Tab-separated table of C-alpha atoms and ligand atoms in Angstrom:
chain	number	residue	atom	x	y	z
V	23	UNK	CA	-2.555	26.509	76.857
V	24	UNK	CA	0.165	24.898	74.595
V	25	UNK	CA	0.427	21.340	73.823
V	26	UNK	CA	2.512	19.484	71.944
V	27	UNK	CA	1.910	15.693	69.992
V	28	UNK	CA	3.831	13.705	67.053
V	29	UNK	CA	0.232	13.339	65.536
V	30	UNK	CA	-2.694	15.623	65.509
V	31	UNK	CA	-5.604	13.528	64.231
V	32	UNK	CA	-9.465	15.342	63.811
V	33	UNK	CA	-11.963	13.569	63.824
V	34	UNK	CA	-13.098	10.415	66.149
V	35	UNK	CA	-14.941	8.151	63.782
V	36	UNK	CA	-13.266	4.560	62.391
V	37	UNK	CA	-10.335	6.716	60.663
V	38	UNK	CA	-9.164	8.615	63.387
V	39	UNK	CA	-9.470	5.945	66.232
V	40	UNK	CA	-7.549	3.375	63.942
V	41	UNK	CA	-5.223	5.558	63.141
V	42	UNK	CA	-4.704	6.581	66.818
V	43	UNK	CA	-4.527	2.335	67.560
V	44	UNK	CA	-2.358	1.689	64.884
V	45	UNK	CA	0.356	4.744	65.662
V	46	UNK	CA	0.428	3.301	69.233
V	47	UNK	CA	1.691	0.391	68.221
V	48	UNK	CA	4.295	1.465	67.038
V	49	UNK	CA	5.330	4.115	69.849
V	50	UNK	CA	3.975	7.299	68.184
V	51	UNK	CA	2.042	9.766	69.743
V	52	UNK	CA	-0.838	11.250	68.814
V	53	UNK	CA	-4.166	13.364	70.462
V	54	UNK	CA	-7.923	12.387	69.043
V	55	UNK	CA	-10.248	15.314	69.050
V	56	UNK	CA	-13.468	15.137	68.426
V	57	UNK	CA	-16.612	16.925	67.977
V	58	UNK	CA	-19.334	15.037	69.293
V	59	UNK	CA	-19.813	13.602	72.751
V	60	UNK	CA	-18.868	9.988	73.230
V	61	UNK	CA	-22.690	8.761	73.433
V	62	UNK	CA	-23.699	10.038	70.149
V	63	UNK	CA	-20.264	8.517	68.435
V	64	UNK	CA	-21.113	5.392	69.809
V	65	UNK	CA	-24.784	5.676	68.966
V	66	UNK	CA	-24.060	6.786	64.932
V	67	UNK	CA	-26.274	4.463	62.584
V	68	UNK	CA	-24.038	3.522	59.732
V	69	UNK	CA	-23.792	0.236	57.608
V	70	UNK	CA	-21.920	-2.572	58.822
V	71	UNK	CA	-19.976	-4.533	56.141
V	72	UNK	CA	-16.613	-5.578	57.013
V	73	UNK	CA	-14.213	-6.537	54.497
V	74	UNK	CA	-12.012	-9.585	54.977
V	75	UNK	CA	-8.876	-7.199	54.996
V	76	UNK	CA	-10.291	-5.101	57.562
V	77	UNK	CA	-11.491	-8.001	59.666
V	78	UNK	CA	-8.425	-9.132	59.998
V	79	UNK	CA	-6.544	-6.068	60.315
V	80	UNK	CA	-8.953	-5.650	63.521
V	81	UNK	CA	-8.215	-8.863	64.597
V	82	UNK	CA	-5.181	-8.792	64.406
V	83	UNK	CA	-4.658	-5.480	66.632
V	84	UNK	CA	-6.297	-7.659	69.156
V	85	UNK	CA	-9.949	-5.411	68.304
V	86	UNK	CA	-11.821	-8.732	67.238
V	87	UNK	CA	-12.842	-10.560	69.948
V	88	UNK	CA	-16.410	-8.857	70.083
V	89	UNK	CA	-16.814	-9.039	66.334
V	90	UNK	CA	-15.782	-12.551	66.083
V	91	UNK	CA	-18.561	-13.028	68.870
V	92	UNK	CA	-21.437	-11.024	67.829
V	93	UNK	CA	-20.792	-10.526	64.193
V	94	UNK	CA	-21.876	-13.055	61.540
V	95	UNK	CA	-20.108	-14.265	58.364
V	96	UNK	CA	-22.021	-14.151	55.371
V	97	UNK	CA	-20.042	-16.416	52.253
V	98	UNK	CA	-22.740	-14.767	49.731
V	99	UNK	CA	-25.157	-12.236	49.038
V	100	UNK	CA	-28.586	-12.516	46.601
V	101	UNK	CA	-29.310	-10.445	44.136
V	102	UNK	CA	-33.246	-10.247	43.191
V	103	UNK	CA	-35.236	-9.259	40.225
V	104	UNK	CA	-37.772	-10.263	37.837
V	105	UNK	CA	-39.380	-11.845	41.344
V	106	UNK	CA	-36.519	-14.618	41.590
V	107	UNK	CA	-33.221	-14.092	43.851
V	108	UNK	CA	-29.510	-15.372	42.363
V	109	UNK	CA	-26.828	-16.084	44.931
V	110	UNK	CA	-23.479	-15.083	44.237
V	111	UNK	CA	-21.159	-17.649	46.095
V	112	UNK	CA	-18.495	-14.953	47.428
V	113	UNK	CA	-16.057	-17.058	49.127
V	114	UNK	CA	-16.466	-19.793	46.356
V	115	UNK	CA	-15.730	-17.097	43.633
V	116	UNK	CA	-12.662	-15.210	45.823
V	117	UNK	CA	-10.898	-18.381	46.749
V	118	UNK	CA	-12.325	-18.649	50.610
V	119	UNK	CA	-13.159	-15.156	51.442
V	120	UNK	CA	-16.540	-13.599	53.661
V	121	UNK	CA	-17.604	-10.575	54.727
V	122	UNK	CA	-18.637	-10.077	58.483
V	123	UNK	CA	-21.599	-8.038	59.323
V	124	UNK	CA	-21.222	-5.874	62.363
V	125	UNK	CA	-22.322	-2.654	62.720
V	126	UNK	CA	-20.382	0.564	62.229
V	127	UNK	CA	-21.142	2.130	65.610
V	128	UNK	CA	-19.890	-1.487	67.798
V	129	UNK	CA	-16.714	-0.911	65.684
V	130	UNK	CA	-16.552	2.580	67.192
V	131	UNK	CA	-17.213	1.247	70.549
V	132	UNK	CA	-14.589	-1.058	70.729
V	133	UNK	CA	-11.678	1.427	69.028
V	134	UNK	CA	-12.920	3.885	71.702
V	135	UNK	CA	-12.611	1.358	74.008
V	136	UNK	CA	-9.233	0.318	73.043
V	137	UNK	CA	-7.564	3.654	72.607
V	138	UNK	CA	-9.358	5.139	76.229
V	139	UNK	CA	-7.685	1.485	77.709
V	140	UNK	CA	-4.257	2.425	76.481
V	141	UNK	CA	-4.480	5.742	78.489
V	142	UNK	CA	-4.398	7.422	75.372
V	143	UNK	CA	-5.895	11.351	74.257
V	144	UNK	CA	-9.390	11.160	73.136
V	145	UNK	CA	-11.256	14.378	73.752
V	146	UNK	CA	-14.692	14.602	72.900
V	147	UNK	CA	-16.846	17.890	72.838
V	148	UNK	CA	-13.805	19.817	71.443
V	149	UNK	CA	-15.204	22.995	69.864
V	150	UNK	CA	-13.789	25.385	67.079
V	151	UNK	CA	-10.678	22.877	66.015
V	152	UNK	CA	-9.149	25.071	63.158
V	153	UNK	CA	-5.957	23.902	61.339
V	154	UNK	CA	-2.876	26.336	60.637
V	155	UNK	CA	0.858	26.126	58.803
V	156	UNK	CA	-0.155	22.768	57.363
V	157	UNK	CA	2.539	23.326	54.476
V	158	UNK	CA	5.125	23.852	57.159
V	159	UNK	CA	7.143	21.781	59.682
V	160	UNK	CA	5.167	22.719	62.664
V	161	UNK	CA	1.811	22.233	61.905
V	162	UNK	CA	-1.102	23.437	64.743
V	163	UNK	CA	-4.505	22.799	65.709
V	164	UNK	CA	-6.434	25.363	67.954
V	165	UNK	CA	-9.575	24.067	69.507
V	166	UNK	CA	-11.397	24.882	72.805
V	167	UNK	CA	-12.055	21.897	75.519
V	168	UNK	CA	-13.706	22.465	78.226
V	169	UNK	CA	-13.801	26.141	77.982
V	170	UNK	CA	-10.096	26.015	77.760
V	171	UNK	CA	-8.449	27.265	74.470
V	172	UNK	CA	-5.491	24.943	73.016
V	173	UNK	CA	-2.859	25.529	70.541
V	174	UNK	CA	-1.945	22.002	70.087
V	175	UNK	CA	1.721	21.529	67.861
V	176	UNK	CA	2.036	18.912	65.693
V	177	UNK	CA	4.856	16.828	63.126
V	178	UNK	CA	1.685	16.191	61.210
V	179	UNK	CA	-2.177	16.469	60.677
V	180	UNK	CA	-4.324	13.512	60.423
V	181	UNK	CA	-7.908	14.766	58.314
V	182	UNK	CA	-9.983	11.982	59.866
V	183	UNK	CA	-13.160	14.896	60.356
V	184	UNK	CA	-15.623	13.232	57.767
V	185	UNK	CA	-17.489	14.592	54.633
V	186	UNK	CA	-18.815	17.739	56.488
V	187	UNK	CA	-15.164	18.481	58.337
V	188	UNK	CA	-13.055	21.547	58.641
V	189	UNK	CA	-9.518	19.597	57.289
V	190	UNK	CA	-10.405	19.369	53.593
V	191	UNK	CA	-11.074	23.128	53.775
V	192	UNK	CA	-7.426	23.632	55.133
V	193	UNK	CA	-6.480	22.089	51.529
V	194	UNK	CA	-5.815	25.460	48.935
V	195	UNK	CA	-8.538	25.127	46.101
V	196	UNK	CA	-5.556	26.155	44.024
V	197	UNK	CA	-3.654	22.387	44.135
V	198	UNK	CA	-7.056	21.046	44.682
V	199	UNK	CA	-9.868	19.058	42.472
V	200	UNK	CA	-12.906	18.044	43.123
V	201	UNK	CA	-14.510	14.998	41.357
V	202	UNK	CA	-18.350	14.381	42.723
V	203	UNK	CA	-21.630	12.911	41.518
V	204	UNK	CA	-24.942	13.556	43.212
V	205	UNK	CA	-27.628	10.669	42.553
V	206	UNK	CA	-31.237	11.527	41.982
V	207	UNK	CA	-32.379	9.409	44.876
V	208	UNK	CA	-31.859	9.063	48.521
V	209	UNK	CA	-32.369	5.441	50.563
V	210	UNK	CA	-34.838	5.716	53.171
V	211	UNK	CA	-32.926	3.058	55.896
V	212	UNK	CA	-35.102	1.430	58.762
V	213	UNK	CA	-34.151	-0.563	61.454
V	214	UNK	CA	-36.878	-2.992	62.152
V	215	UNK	CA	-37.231	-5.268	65.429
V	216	UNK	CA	-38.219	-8.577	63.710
V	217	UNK	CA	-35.753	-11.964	62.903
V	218	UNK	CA	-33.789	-12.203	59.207
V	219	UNK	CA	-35.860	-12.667	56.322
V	220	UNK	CA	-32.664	-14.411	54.795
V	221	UNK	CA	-29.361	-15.358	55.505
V	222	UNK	CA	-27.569	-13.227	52.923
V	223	UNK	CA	-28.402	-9.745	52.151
V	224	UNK	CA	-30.879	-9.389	49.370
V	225	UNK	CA	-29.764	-6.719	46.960
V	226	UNK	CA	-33.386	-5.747	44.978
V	227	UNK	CA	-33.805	-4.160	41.322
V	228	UNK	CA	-37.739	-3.719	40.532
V	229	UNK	CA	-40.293	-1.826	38.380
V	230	UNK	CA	-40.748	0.436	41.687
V	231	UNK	CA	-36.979	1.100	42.538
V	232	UNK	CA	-34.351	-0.426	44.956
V	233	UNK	CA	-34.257	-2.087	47.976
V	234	UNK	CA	-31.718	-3.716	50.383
V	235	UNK	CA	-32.527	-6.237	53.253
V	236	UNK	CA	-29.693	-6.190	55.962
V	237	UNK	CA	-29.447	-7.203	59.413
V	238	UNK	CA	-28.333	-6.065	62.241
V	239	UNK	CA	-28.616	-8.919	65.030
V	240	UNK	CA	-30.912	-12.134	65.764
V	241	UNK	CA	-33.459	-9.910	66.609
V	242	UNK	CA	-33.154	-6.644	64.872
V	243	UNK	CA	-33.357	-5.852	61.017
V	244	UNK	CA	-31.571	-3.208	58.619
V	245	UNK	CA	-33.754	-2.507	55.529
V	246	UNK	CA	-33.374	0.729	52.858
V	247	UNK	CA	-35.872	1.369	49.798
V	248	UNK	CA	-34.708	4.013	47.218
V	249	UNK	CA	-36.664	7.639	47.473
V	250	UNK	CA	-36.764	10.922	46.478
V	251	UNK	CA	-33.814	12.466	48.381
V	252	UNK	CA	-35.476	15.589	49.152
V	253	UNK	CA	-38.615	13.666	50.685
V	254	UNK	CA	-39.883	14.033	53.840
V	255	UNK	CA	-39.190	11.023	56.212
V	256	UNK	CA	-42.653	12.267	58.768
V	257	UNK	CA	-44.708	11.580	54.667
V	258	UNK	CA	-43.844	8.061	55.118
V	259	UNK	CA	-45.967	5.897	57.579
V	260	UNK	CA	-44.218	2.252	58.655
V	261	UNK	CA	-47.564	1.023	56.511
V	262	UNK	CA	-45.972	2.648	53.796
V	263	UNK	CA	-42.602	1.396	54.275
V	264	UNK	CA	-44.073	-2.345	54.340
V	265	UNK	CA	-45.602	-2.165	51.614
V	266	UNK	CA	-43.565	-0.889	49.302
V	267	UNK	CA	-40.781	-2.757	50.747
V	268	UNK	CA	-43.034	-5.884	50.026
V	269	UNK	CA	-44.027	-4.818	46.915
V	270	UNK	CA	-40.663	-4.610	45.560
V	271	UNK	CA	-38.696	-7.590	47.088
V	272	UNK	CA	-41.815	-10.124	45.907
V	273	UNK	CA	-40.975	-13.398	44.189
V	274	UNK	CA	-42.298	-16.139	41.903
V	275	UNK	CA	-41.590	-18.510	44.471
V	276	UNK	CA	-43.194	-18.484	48.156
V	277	UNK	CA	-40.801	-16.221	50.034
V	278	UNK	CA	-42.047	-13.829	53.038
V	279	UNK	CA	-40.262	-10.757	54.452
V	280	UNK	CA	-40.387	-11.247	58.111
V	281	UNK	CA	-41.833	-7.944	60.303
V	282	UNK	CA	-41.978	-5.966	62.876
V	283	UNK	CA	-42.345	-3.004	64.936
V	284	UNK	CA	-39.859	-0.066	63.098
V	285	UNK	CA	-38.240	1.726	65.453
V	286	UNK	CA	-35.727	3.646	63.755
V	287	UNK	CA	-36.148	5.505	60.324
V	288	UNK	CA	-34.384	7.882	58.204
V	289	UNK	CA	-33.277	9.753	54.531
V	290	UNK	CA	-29.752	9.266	53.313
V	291	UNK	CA	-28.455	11.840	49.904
V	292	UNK	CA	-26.371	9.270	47.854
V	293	UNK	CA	-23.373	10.450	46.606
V	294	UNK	CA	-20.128	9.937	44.918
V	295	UNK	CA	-17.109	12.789	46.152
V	296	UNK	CA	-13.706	12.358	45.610
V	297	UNK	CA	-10.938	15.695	46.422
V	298	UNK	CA	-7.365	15.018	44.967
V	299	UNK	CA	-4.764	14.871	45.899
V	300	UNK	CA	-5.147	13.523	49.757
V	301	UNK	CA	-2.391	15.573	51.196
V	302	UNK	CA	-1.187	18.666	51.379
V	303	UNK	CA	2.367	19.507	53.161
V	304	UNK	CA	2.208	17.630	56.480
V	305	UNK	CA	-2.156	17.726	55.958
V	306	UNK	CA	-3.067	13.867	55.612
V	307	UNK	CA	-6.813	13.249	54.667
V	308	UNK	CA	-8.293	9.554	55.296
V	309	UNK	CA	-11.867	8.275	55.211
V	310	UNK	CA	-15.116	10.694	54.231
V	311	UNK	CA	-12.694	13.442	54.768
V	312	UNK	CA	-11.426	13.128	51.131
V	313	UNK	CA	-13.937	10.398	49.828
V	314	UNK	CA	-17.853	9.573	49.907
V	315	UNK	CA	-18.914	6.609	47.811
V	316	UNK	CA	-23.057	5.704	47.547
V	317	UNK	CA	-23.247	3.166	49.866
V	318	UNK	CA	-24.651	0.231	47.595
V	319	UNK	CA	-21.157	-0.987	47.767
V	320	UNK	CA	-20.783	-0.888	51.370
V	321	UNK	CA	-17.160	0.502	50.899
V	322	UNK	CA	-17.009	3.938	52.880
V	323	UNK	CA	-15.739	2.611	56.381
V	324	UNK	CA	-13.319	-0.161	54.597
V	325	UNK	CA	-12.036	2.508	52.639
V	326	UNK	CA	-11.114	4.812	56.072
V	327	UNK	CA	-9.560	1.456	57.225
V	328	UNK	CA	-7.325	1.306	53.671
V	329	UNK	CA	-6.207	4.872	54.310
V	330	UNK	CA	-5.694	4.682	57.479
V	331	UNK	CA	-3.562	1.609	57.068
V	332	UNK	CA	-1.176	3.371	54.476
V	333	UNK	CA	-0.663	6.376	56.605
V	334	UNK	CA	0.411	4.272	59.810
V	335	UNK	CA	2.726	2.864	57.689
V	336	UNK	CA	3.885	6.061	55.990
V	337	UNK	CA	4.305	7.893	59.399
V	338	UNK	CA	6.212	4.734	60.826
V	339	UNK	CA	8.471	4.849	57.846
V	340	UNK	CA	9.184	8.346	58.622
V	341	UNK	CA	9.528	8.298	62.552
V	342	UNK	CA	11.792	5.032	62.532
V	343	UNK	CA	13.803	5.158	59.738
V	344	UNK	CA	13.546	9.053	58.597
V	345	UNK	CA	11.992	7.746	55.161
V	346	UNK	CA	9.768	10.436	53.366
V	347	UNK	CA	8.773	8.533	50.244
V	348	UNK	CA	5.630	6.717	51.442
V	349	UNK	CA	4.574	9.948	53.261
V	350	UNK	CA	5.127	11.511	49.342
V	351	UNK	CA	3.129	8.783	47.643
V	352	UNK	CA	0.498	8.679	50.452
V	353	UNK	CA	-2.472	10.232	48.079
V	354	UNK	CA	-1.428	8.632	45.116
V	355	UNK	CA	-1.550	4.915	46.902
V	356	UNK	CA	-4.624	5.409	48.324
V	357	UNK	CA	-6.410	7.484	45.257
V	358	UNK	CA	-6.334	3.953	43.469
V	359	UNK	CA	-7.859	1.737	45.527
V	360	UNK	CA	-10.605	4.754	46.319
V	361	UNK	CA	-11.052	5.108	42.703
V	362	UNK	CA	-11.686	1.239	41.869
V	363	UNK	CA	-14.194	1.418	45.107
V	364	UNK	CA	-16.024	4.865	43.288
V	365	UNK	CA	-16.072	2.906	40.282
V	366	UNK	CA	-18.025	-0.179	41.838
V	367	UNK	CA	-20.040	1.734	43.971
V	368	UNK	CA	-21.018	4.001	41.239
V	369	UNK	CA	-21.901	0.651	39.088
V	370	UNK	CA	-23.818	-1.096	41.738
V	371	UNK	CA	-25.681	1.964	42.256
V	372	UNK	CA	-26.226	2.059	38.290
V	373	UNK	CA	-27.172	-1.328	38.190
V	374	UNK	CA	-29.486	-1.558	41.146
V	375	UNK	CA	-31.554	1.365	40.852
V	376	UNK	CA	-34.565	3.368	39.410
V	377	UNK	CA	-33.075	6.455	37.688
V	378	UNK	CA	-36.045	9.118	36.951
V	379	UNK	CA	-35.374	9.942	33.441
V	380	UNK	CA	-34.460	6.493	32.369
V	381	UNK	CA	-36.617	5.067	29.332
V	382	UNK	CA	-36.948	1.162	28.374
V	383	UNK	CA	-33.219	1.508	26.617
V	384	UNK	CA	-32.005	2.121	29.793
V	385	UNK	CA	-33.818	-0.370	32.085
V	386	UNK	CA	-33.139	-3.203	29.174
V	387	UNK	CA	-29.582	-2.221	30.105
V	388	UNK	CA	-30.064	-2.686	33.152
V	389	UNK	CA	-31.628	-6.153	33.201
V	390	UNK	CA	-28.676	-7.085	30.582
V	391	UNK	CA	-26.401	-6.537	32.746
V	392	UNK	CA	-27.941	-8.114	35.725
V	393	UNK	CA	-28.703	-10.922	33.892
V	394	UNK	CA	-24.995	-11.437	32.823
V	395	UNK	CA	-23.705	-10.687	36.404
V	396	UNK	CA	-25.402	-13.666	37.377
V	397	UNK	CA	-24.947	-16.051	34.788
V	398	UNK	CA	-21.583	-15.544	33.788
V	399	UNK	CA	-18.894	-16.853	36.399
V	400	UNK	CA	-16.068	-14.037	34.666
V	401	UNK	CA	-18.872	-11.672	35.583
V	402	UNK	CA	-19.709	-12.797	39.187
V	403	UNK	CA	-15.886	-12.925	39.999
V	404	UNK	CA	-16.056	-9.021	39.409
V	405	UNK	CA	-18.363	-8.405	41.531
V	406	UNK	CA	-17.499	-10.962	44.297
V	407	UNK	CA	-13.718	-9.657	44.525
V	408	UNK	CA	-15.052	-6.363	44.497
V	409	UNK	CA	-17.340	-6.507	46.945
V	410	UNK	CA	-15.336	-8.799	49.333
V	411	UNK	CA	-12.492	-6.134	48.978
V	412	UNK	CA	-9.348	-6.072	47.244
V	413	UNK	CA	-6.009	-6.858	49.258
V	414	UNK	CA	-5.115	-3.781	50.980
V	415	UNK	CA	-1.803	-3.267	49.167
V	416	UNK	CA	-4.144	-2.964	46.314
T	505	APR	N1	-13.721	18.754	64.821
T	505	APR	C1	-13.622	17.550	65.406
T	505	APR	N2	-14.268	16.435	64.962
T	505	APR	C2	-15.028	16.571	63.871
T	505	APR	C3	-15.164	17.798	63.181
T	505	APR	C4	-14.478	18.922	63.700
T	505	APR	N3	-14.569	20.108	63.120
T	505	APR	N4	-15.987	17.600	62.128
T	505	APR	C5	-16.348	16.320	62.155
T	505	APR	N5	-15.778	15.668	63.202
T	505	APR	C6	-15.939	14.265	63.599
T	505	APR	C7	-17.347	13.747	63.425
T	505	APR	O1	-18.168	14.106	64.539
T	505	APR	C8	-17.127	12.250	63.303
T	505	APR	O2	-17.195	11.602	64.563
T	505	APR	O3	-15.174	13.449	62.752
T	505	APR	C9	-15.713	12.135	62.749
T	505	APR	C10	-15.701	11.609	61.325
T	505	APR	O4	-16.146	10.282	61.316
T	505	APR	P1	-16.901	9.620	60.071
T	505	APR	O5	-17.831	10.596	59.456
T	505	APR	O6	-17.431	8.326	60.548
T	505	APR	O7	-15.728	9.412	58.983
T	505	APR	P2	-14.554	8.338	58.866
T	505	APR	O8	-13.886	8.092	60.164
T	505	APR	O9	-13.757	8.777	57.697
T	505	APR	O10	-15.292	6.987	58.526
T	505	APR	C11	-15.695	6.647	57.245
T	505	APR	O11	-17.470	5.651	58.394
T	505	APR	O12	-18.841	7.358	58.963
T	505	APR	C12	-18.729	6.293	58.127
T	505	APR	O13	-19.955	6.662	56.100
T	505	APR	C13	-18.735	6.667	56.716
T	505	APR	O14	-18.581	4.469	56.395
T	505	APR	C14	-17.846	5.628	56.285
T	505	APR	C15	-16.745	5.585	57.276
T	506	PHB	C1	-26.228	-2.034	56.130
T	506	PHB	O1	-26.317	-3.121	56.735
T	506	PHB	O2	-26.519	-0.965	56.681
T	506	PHB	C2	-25.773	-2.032	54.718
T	506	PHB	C3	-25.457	-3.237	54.106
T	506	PHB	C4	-25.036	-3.247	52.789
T	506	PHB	C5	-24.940	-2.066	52.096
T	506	PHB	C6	-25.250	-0.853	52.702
T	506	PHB	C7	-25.669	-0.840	54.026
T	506	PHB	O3	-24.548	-2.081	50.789
C-alpha cells in the first residue's frame, strides 16, 4: 500500500508526539509510527524534570492542565556533602523561575492523548520502518502495520526514534561525526512507595559515591545510587539499597530518609553521545536520536522539546512562506544549546560522583568545587540558570 504525508516522523516518545502537536497547529500533516505498543510507551520509567520553557510551551498548546494539577513546583534543589545539605534558591537566582516535577511517561500520556483526540496518525506496533532517498525531494518510509506493508512518501523525515533507532543510521558516516563519552558507572534508580524525605531533590556527593532523592507523587518516591554499570540488578537486595542509600545521604544534623516497600528497580549506562550535524537532506534528527546526555542534569527530554520546537518552526517557515533557511540552520541552532546541556551534564556528573581511578587530587577537586558552587552567588547562578534551562531561542 502507498501513502502519502507532508511529515514522516519515527519514533513516538516526547519528540515525535510534540512534533506531531506542534505541526498540527499549524495545518501540516504528518503520520507517527512507532515501535512499541501504546501500554509500554505510556508505562516507560524516565526522569521527570520539566524546564520552565518546556512547561510553558506545554501549557501553552493547551497540554498543561494535568501537569499544572498533579505536578509540583520545586523553586530549589539541595546539594549534600560532608553530611550537611546547601540549598540553591533557583527561582531567587534566575529571576522567578521553577522547575515542575512530573514524570516522563504522564507527559507521554497526555501528547498521546492529545494527538489520538485530534484524529490524528499514531500507529503503534509498526515493524521494520526503514528510511530511503533522504537526500532527495521525495523522501520514504517502508514499515509493516498490521501485517500490511507501507511505502509511506514524505516532504520530510522527522528522526524522533531514540538512542537505539534506525534514523541516525540513515545519516552517511561519510558527513557524519560522532562525539561520545561512556562513564564508569551506571545509577541503579528505584521507585519506592513511601512519602518525600524532602521538598527539593537532594543531589548527594559522599566517600561511597552518588545518590539522588526524587519523587514521584505524595505517595511514591524516585531514588538512584551510583554503581558499577555492568552490575547485576538481582545482586542487590532492597536491604542493600537502604543502606547504602542511608549510608551515603547521612547528615550532621538529625535528618531521616523516609521508607518503604521498593517496588520498582533497575541499572541505567550513563552516557554522553552527540552525532553532528542533525540533518541530512530532508533527514531531521531531534531528541536521543542525535543526543544522550548522563542524566544528572535532567536535560534529555527538555532537550527533545528544544529540537522539536526549532523544527516546527523550520518546517512552518518552509510550508507557509517557502523559506529554506531555518530548515538549513536546523542542526547548527540546535547543536548549541545541546552542547551547553553536554557540557553541564557532563560537569554535574563530574562533580557529583565517585570516579574509580580518582586519587585525593581529584576528590579535593571535587569538594573545591562543590564548596564554591555553594558559597559563591556568581557560582550558584551557573548552575541555577543551567539547570532551570536556558530560553529556548538559546
Ligand atoms: N521504529 C519506530 N519507532 C521506534 C524505532 C523504530 N525503528 N526505534 C525506536 N522507536 C521509538 C521508541 O520505541 C520510543 O518510543 O522511538 C521512541 C523514542 O523515544 P525516546 O527514546 O523517549 O526519545 P525522545 O522522544 O527523543 O525523548 C528524549 O525522553 O526518552 C527520554 O531519555 C530520553 O529524556 C529523554 C527524552
Ligand atoms: C528523576 O526524578 O527521575 C530524576 C530527577 C533528577 C535527575 C534525574 C532523574 O537529575
Amino acid at each position: 500500500m502507498n501513502k502519502r504525508t507532508q511529515v514522516g516522523i519515527i519514533g513516538a516518545g516526547p519528540a515525535g508526539l510534540l512534533l506531531a502537536l506542534l505541526l498540527a497547529r499549524e495545518g501540516i500533516d504528518s503520520i507517527v509510527l512507532e515501535k512499541r505498543s501504546r501500554k509500554d510507551v505510556e508505562a516507560t520509567i524516565r526522569a521527570g524534570v520539566l524546564e520552565q520553557g518546556t512547561v510553558d510551551l506545554l501549557i501553552e498548546m493547551g497540554l498543561g492542565e494535568r501537569m499544572q494539577r498533579e505536578g509540583s513546583v520545586h523553586h530549589g534543589i539541595e546539594l549534600r556533602f560532608d553530611g550537611v545539605g546547601h540549598r540553591i534558591p533557583l527561582t531567587e537566582l534566575t529571576n522567578g523561575h521553577a522547575i515542575t516535577l512530573y514524570p516522563q511517561h504522564e507527559v507521554l500520556k497526555d501528547l498521546v492523548a492529545a494527538r489520538l483526540g485530534q484524529g490524528g496518525e499514531l500507529l503503534f506496533n509498526v515493524e521494520h520502518a526503514q528510511l530511503f532517498d533522504v537526500n532527495s525531494s521525495q523522501p520514504r518510509i517502508h514499515y509493516t502495520h498490521e501485517h500490511e506493508t507501507v511505502e509511506l512518501q514524505c516532504d520530510f523525515i522527522a528522526g524522533c526514534d531514540g538512542f537505539h533507532g534506525v534514523s541516525r543510521t540513515a545519516l552517511p558516516q561519510s558527513i557524519s561525526t560522532i562525539f561520545t563519552r561512556s562513564y564508569p558507572f551506571g545509577w541503579l534508580g528505584i521507585l519506592m512507595q513511601a512519602p518525600p524525605s524532602a521538598d527539593e531533590l537532594i543531589y548527594a556527593y559522599s566517600e561511597r559515591g552518588f545518590s539522588l532523592v526524587s519523587t514521584r507523587s505524595p505517595e511514591l518516591q524516585r531514588m538512584y545510587i551510583q554503581c558499577d554499570p555492568h552490575d547485576h540488578i538481582a545482586r542487590w537486595s532492597d536491604e542493600m539499597i537502604l543502606e547504602e542509600l542511608q549510608a551515603r545521604l547521612t547528615t550532621i544534623d538529625p535528618w531521616q530518609l523516609r521508607i518503604g516497600p521498593i517496588i520498582q528497580k533497575s541499572i541505567l549506562a550513563m552516557r554522553s553521545f552527540v552525532i553532528e550535524p542533525m540533518q541530512y537532506g530532508r533527514l531531521f534528527l531531534a531528541g536521543d536520536a542525535a543526543h544522550i546526555v548522563p542524566p544528572t542534569g535532567a536535560k534529555g527530554l527538555n532537550l527533545a522539546v528544544a529540537d522539536v520546537r526549532h523544527l516546527a518552526h523550520a518546517l512552518t517557515a518552509f510550508y507557509q512562506k517557502q523559506r529554506n533557511d531555518l530548515l538549513e540552520a536546523y542542526s547548527a541552532t540546535c547543536l548549541r544549546r545541546v552542547w551547553r546541556a553536554e557540557h553541564f551534564s557532563w560537569w554535574m556528573t563530574s562533580m557529583l560522583h565517585r570516579f574509580p581511578d580518582d586519587d585525593p587530587f581529584q576528590q579535593r577537586m571535587q569538594r573545591a568545587q562543590l564548596d564554591y558552587t555553594v558559597r559563591s552567588r556568581a557560582a550558584a547562578i551557573s548552575l541555577a540558570e543551567n539547570y532551570i534551562g536556558l530560553p529556548l531561542d538559546w
